[in-house]
mmCIF file of C-alpha atoms and ligand atoms in Angstrom:
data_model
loop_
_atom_site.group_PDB
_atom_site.id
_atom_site.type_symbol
_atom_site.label_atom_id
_atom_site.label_comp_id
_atom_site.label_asym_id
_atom_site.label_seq_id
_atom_site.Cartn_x
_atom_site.Cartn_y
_atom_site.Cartn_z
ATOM 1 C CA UNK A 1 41.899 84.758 27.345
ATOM 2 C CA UNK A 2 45.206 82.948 26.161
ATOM 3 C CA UNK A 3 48.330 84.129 27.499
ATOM 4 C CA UNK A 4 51.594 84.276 26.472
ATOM 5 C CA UNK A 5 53.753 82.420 29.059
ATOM 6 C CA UNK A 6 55.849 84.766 31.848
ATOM 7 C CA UNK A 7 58.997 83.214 31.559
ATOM 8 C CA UNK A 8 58.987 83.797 27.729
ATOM 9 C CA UNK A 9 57.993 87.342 28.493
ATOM 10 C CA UNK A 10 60.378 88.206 31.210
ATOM 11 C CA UNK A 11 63.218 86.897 28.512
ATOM 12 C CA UNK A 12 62.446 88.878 26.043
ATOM 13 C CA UNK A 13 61.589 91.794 27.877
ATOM 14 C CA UNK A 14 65.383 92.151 29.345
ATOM 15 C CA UNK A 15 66.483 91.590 25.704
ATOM 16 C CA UNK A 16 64.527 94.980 24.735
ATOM 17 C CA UNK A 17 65.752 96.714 27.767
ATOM 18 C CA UNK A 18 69.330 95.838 26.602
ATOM 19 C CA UNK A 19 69.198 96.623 22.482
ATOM 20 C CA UNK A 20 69.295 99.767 20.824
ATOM 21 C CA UNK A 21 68.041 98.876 17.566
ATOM 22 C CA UNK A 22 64.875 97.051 16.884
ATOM 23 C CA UNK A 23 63.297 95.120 13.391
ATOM 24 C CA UNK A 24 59.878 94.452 12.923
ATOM 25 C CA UNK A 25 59.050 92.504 9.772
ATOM 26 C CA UNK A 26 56.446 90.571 7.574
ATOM 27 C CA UNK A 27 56.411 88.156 4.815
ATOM 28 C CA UNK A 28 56.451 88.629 1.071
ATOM 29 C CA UNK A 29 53.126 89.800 -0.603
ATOM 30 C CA UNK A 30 52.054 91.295 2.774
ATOM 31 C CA UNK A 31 48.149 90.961 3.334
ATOM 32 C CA UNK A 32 46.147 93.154 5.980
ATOM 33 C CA UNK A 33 47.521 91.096 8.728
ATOM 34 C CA UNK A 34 50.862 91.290 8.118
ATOM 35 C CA UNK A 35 51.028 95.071 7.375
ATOM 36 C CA UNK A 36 48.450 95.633 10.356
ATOM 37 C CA UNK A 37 50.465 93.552 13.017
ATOM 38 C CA UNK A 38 53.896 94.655 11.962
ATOM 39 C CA UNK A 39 52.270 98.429 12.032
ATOM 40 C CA UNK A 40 50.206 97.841 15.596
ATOM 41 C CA UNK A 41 53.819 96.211 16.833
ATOM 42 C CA UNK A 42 55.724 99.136 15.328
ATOM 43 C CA UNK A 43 53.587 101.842 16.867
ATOM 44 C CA UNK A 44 53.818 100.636 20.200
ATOM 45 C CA UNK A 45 57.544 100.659 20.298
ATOM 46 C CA UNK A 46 57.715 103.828 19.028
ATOM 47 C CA UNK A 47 55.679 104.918 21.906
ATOM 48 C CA UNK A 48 57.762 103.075 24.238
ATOM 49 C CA UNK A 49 61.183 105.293 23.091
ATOM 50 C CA UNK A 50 62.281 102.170 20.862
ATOM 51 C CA UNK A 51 64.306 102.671 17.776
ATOM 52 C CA UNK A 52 62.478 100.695 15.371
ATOM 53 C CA UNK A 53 62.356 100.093 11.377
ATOM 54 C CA UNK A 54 59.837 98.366 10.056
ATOM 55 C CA UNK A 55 60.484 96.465 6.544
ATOM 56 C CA UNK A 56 58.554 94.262 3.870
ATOM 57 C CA UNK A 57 60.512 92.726 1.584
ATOM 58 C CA UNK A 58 58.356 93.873 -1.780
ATOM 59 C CA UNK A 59 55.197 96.223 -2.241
ATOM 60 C CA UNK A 60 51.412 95.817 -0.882
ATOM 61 C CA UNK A 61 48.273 96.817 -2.156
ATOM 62 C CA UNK A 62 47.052 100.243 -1.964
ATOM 63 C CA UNK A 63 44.160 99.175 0.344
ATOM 64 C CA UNK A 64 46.508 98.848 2.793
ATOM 65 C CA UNK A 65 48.621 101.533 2.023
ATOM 66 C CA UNK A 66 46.582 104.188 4.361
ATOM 67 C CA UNK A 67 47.426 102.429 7.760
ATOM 68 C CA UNK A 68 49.172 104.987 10.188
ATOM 69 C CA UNK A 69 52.979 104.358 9.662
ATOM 70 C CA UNK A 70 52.557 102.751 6.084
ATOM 71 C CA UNK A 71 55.171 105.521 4.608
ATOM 72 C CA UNK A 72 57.629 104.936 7.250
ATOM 73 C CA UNK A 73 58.033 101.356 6.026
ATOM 74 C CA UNK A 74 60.942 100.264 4.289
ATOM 75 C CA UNK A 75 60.373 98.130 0.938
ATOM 76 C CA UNK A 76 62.993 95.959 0.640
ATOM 77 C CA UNK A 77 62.737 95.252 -3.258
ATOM 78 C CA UNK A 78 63.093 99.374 -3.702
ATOM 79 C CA UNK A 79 65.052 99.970 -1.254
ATOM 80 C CA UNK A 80 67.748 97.204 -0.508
ATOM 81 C CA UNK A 81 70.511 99.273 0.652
ATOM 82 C CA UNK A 82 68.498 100.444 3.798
ATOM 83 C CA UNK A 83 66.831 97.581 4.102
ATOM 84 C CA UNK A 84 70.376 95.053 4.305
ATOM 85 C CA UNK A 85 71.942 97.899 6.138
ATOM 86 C CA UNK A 86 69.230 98.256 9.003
ATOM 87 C CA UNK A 87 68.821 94.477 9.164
ATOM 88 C CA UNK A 88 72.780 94.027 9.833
ATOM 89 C CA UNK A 89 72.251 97.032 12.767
ATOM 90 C CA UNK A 90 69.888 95.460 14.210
ATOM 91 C CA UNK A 91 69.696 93.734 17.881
ATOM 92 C CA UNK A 92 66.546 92.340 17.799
ATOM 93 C CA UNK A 93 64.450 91.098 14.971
ATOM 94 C CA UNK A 94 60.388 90.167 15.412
ATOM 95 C CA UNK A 95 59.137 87.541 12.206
ATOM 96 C CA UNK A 96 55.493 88.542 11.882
ATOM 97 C CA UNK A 97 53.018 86.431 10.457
ATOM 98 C CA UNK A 98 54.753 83.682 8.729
ATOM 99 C CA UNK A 99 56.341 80.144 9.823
ATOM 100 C CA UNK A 100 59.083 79.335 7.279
ATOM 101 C CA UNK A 101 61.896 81.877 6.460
ATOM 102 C CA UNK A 102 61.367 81.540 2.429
ATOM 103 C CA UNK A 103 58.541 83.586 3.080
ATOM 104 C CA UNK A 104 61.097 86.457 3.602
ATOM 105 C CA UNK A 105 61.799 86.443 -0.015
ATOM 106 C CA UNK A 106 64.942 88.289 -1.194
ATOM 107 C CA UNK A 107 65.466 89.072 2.627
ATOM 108 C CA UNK A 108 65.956 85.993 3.689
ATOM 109 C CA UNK A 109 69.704 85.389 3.425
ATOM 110 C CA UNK A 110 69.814 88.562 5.689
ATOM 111 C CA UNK A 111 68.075 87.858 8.046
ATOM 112 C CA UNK A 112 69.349 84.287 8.512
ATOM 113 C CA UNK A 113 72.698 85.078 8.816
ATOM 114 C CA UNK A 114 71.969 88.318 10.942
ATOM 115 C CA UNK A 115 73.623 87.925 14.593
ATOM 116 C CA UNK A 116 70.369 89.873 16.273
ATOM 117 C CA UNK A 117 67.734 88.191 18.741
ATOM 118 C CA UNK A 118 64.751 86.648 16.156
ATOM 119 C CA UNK A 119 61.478 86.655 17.938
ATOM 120 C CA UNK A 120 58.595 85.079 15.638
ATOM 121 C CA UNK A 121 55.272 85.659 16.298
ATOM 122 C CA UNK A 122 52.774 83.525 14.376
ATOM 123 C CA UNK A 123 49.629 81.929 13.343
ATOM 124 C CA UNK A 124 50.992 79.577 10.676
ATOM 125 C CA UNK A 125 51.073 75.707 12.089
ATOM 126 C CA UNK A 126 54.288 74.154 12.276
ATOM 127 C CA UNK A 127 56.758 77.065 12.554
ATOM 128 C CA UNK A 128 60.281 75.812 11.005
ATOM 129 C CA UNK A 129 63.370 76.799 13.178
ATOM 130 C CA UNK A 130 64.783 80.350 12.463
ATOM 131 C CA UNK A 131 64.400 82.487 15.495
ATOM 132 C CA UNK A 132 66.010 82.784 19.194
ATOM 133 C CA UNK A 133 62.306 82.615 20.739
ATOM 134 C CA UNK A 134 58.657 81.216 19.456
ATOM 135 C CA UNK A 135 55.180 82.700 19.750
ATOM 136 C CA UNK A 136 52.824 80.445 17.711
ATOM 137 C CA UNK A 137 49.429 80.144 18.472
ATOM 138 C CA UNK A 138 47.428 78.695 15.813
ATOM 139 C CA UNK A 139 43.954 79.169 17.313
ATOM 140 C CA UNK A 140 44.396 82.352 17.150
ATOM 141 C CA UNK A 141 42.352 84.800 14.279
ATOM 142 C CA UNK A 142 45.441 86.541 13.314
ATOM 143 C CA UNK A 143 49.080 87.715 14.065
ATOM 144 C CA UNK A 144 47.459 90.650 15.260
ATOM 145 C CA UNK A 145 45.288 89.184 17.767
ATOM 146 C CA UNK A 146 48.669 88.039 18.993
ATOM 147 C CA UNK A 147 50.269 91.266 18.638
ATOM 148 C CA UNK A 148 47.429 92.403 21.396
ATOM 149 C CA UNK A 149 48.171 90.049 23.535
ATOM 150 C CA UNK A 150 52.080 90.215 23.713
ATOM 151 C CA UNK A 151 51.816 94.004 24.400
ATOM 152 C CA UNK A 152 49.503 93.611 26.878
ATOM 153 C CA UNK A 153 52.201 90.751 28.489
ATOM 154 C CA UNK A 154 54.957 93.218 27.731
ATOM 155 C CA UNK A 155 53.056 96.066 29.175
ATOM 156 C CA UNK A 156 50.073 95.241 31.786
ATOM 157 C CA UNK A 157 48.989 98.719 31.485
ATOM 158 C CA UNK A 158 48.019 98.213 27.802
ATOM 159 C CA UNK A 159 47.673 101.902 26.926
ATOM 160 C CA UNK A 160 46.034 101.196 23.451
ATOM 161 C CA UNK A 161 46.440 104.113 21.358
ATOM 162 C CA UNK A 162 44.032 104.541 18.383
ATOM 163 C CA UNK A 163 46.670 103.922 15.957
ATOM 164 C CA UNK A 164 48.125 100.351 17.308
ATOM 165 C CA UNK A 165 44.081 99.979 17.649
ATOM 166 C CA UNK A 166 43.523 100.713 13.558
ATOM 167 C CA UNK A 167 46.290 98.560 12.097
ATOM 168 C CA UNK A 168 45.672 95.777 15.207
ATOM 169 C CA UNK A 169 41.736 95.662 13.908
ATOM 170 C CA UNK A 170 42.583 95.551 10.647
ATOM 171 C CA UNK A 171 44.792 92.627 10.551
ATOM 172 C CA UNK A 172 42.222 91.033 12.836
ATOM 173 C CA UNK A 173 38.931 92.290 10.010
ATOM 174 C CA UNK A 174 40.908 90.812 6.949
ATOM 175 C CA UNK A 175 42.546 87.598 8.246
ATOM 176 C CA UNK A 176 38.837 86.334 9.363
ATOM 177 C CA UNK A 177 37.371 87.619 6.154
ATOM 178 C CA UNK A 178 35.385 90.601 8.009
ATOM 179 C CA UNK A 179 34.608 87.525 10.742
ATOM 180 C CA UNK A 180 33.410 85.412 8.339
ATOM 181 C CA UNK A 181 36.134 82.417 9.049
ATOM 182 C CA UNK A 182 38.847 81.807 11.687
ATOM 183 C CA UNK A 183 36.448 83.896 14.649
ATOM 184 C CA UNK A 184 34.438 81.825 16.325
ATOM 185 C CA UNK A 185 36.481 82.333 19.940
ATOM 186 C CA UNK A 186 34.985 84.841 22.334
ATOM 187 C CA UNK A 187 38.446 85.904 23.072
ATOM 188 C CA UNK A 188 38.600 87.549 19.410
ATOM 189 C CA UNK A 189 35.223 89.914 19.964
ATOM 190 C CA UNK A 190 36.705 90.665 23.514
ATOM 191 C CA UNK A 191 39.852 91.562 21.741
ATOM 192 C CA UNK A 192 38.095 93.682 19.268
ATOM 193 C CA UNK A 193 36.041 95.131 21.563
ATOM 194 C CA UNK A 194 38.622 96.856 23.499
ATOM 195 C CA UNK A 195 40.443 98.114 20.042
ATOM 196 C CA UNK A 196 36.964 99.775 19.456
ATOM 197 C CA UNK A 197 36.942 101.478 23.031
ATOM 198 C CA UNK A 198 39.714 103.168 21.668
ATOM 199 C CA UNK A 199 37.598 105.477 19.239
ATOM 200 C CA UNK A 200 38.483 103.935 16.115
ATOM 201 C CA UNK A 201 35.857 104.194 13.100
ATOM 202 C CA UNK A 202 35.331 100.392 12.140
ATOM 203 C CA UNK A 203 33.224 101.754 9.515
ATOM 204 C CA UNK A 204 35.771 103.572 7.900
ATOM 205 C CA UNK A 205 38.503 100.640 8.481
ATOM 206 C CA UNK A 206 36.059 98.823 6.669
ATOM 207 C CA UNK A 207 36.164 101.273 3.723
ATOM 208 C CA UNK A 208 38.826 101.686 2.721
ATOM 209 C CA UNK A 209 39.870 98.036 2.899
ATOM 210 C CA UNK A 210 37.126 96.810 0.699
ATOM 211 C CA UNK A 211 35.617 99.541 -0.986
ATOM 212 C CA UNK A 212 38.240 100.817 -2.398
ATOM 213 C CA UNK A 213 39.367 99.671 -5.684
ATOM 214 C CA UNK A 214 38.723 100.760 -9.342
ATOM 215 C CA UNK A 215 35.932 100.290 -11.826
ATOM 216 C CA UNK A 216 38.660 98.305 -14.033
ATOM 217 C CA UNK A 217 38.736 95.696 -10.722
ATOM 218 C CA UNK A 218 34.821 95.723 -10.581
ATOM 219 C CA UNK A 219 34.725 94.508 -14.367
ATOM 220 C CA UNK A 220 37.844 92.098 -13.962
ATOM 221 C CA UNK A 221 35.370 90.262 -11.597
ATOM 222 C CA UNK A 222 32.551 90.283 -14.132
ATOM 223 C CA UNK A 223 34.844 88.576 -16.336
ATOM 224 C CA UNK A 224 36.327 86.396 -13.895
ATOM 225 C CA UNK A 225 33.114 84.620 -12.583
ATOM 226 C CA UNK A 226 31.251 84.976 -16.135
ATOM 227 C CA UNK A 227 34.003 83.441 -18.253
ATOM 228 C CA UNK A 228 36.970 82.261 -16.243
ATOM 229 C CA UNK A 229 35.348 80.561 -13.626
ATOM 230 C CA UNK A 230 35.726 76.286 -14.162
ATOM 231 C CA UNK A 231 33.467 74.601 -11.710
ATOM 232 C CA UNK A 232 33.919 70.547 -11.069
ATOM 233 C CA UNK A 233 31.035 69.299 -9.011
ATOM 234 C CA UNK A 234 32.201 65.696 -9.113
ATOM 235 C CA UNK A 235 35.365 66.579 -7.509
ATOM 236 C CA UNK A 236 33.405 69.665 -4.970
ATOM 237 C CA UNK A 237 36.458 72.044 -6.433
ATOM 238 C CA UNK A 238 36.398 75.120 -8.743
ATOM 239 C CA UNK A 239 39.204 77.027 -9.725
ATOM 240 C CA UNK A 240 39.558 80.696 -11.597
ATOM 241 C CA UNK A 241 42.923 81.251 -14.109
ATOM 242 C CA UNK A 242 44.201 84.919 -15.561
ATOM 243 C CA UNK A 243 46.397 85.243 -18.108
ATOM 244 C CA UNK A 244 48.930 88.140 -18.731
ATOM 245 C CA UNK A 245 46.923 89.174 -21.403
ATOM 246 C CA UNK A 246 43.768 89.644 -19.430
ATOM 247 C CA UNK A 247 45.780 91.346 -16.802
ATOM 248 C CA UNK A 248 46.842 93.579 -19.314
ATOM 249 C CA UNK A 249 43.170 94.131 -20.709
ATOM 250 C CA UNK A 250 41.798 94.974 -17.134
ATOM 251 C CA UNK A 251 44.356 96.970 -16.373
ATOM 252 C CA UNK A 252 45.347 95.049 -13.467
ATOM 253 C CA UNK A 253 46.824 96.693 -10.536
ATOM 254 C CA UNK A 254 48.800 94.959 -7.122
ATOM 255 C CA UNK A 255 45.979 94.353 -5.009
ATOM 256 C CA UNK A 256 43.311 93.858 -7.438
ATOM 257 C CA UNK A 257 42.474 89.880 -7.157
ATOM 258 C CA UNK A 258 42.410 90.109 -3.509
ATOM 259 C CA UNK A 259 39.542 87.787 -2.536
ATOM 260 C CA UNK A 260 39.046 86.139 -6.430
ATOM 261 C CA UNK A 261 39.934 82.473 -4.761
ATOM 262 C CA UNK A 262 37.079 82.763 -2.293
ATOM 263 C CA UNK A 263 34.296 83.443 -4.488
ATOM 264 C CA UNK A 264 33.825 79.575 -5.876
ATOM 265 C CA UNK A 265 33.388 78.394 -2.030
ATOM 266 C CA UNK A 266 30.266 80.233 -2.259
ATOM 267 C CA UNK A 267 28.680 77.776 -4.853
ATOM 268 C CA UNK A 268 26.905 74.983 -2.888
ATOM 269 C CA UNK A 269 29.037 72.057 -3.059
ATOM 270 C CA UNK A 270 32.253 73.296 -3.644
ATOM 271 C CA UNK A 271 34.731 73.184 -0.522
ATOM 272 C CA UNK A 272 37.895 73.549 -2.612
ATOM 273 C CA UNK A 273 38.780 76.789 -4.837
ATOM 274 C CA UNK A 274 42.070 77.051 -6.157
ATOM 275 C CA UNK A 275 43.260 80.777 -9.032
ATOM 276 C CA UNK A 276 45.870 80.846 -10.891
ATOM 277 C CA UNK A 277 47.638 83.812 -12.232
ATOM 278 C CA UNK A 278 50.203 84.746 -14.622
ATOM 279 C CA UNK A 279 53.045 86.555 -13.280
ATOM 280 C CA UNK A 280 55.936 87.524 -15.179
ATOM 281 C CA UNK A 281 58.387 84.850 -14.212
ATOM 282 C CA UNK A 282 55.942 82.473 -12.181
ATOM 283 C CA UNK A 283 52.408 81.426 -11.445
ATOM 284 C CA UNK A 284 50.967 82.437 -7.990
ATOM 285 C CA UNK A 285 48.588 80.252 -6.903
ATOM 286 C CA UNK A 286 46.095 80.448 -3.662
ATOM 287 C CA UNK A 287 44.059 77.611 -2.225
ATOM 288 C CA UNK A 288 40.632 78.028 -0.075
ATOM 289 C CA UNK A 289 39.004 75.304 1.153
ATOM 290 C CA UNK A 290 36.135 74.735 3.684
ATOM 291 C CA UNK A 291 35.874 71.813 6.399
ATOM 292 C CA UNK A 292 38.958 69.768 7.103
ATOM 293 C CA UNK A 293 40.506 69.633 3.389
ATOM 294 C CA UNK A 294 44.237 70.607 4.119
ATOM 295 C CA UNK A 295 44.824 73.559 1.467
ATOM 296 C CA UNK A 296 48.257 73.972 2.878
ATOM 297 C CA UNK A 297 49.638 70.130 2.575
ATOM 298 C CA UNK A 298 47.978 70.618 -0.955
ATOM 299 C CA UNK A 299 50.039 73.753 -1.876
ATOM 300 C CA UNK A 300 53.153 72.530 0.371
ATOM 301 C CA UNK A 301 53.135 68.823 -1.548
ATOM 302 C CA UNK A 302 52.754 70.145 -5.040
ATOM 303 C CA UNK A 303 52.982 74.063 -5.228
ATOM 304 C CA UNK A 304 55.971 75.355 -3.700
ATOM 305 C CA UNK A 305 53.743 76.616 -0.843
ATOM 306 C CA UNK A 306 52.011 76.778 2.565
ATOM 307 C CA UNK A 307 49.654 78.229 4.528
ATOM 308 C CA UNK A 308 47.086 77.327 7.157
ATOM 309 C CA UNK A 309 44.461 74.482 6.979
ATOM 310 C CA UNK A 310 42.062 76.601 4.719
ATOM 311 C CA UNK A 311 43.522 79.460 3.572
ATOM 312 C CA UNK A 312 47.352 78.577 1.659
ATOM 313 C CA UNK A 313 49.150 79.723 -1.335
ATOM 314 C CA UNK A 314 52.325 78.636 -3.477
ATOM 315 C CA UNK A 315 53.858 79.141 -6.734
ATOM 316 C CA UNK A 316 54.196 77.507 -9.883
ATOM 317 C CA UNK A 317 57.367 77.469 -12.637
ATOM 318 C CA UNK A 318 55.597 76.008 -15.425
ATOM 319 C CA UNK A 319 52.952 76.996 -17.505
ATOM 320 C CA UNK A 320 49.814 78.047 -17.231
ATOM 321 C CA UNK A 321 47.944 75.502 -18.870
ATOM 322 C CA UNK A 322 50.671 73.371 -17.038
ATOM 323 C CA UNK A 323 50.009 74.329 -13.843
ATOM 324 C CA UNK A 324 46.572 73.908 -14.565
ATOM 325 C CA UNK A 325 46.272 70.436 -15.950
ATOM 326 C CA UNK A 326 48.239 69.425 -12.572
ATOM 327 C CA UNK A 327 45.832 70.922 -10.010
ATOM 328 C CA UNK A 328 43.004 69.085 -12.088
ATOM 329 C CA UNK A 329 45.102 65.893 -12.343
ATOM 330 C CA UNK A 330 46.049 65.508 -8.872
ATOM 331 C CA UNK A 331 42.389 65.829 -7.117
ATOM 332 C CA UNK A 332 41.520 62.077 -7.556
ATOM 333 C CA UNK A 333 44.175 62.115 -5.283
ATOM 334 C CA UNK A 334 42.666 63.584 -2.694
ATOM 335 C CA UNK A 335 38.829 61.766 -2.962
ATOM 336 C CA UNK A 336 39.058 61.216 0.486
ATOM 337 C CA UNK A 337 38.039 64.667 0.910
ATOM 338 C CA UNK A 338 36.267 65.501 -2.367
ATOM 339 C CA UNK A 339 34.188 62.501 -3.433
ATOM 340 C CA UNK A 340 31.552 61.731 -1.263
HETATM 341 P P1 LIG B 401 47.075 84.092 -0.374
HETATM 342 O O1 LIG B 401 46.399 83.053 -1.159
HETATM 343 O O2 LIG B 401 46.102 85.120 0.133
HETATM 344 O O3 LIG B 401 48.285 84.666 -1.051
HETATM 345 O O4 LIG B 401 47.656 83.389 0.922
HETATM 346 C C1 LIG B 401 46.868 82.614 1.778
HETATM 347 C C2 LIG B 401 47.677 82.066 2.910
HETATM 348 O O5 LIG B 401 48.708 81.235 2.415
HETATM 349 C C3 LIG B 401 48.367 83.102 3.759
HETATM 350 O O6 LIG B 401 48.221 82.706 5.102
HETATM 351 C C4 LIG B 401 49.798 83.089 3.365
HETATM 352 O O7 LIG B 401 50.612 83.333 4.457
HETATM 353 C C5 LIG B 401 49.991 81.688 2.794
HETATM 354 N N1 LIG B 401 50.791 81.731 1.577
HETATM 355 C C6 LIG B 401 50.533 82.428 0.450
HETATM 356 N N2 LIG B 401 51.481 82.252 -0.490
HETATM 357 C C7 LIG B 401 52.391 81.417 0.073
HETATM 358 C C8 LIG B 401 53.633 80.846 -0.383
HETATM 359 O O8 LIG B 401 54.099 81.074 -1.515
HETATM 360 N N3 LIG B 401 54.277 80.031 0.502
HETATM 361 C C9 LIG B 401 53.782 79.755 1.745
HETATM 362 N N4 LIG B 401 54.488 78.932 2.548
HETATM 363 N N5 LIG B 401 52.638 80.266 2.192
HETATM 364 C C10 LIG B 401 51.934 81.080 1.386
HETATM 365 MN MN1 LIG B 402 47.853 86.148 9.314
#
């Protein structure tokens, strides 16, 4: 199994013996690996006697929202006078799941100029420099599968308790698309495997991740696929768009196009899926792609974005149609990978 090196442990174990105060937190949009290792992280302090706040800086989807601890989480974007006043309190600060601090959103200027100890722990390549002390590991499924393995460095006992088990498996379940992608190591399943010695029900981790969303969603993915999905064999890509107006008309909720981008990569011949949504002020955009197509150079070079080698996302100020006829008029670009 990987390990976290001792020195690196040894350092930041004297720095929690010294603080008082303690910050976990995730990036903006959290997905089931960011609330479920900032959660699994959270619990075990909590266990341990630490004083610990946990904090996203906006609102996740209501899959998520049953996790153990989930209510004890501040939400920056509601709740900004907590949130600034327990990020200036705080001694330490660990950066879960993300490798650039823009991801922090409207807590970024915070936690920048925050005096605390910034840990980041990480799956995202090329971390940019904002924290005291590094844990990247991009082999690795997940932040949580990290998580695991910095408490059991922290703590060679590893007394795994069934709720750092839930929110540890689900951030593991949903970053590897239910071990579909990003989990072909042994070390994951042995990982896994001693979350589930712990007595939690996979099954029911399962369902309420995935089958839990609203007949409105199920038809929003009729329509998607039927009518909104624009396939380009030539160029192996396919890409899905929602206006406001549609949002509107399905009565879209946070949450609800979770998984939309991935469905074209399961069309034979496509390796590169790109949606597009209308937001109020921007267009979110998410890439997928399968083999070695680099869907976060893609989003970084021309969508505000990042992400890993397959799975990235970014953001676009024009228009729809604008954003649109740009992602369709930069893939001749990028033939090396899509012709041929
Ligand atoms: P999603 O498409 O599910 O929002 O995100 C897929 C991956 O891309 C995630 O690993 C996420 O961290 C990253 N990602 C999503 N949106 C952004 C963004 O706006 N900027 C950056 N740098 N990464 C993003
Ligand atoms: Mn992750």
């Amino acid at each position: 199994m990987k390990s976290i090196p001792k020195k690196l442990i040894s350092e930041i174990k004297k720095h929690l013996s010294d603080s008082g105060k303690i910050i976990v937190l995730t990036h903006k949009n959290p997905d089931g690996d960011a609330i479920g290792s900032m959660l699994g992280f959270y619990h075990y302090l909590r266990n341990n006697k630490y004083e610990v706040t946990a904090i996203t800086p906006d609102e996740y989807p209501e899959f998520l929202q049953w996790m153990p601890g989930s209510s004890d989480i501040i939400r920056f974007s509601k709740d900004k006078k907590r949130g600034i006043k327990a990020i200036k309190e705080a001694d330490i600060i660990f950066n879960l799941d993300f490798n650039t601090s823009d991801r922090l959103g409207g807590m970024e200027s915070y936690v920048l100029s925050s005096t605390s100890i910034k840990i980041l722990i990480d799956h995202h390549p090329s971390p940019s420099d904002f924290s005291d002390y590094i844990i990247s590991e991009t082999t690795a499924s997940s932040t949580a599968e990290l998580i695991f393995l910095f408490i059991k460095a922290l703590d060679g006992k590893s007394h795994w308790t069934k709720q750092i088990a839930e929110c540890l498996f689900t951030g593991i379940m949903t970053d590897t698309g239910c071990f579909s992608y990003n989990s072909s190591a042994g070390d994951t399943y042995r990982i896994v495997a001693e979350l589930l010695d712990t007595g939690i029900n996979k099954d029911d981790i399962f369902s309420k991740v995935y089958n839990n969303f609203s007949d409105n969603r199920m038809r929003l993915i009729g329509h998607v696929l039927n009518k909104k999905m624009v396939v380009n064999q030539d160029y192996k890509t396919a890409y899905i768009s929602l206006t406001r107006k549609e949002l509107k008309e399905y009565k879209f909720t946070f949450g609800d196009s979770e998984g939309f981008v991935n469905y074209p990569l399961s069309i034979k011949g496509i390796i590169f899926s790109a949606l597009f949504i209308e937001k109020n002020k921007f267009i979110k955009v998410s890439f997928r792609s399968k083999g070695n197509f680099p869907a976060n150079i893609f989003s970084e070079k021309h969508f505000n974005g990042g992400g890993h080698l397959n799975a990235a996302g970014g953001e676009s100020y024009e228009s729809l149609s604008a954003a649109i006829s740009k992602f369709t008029s930069l893939l001749p670009r990028y033939s090396k990978y899509l012709k041929g």
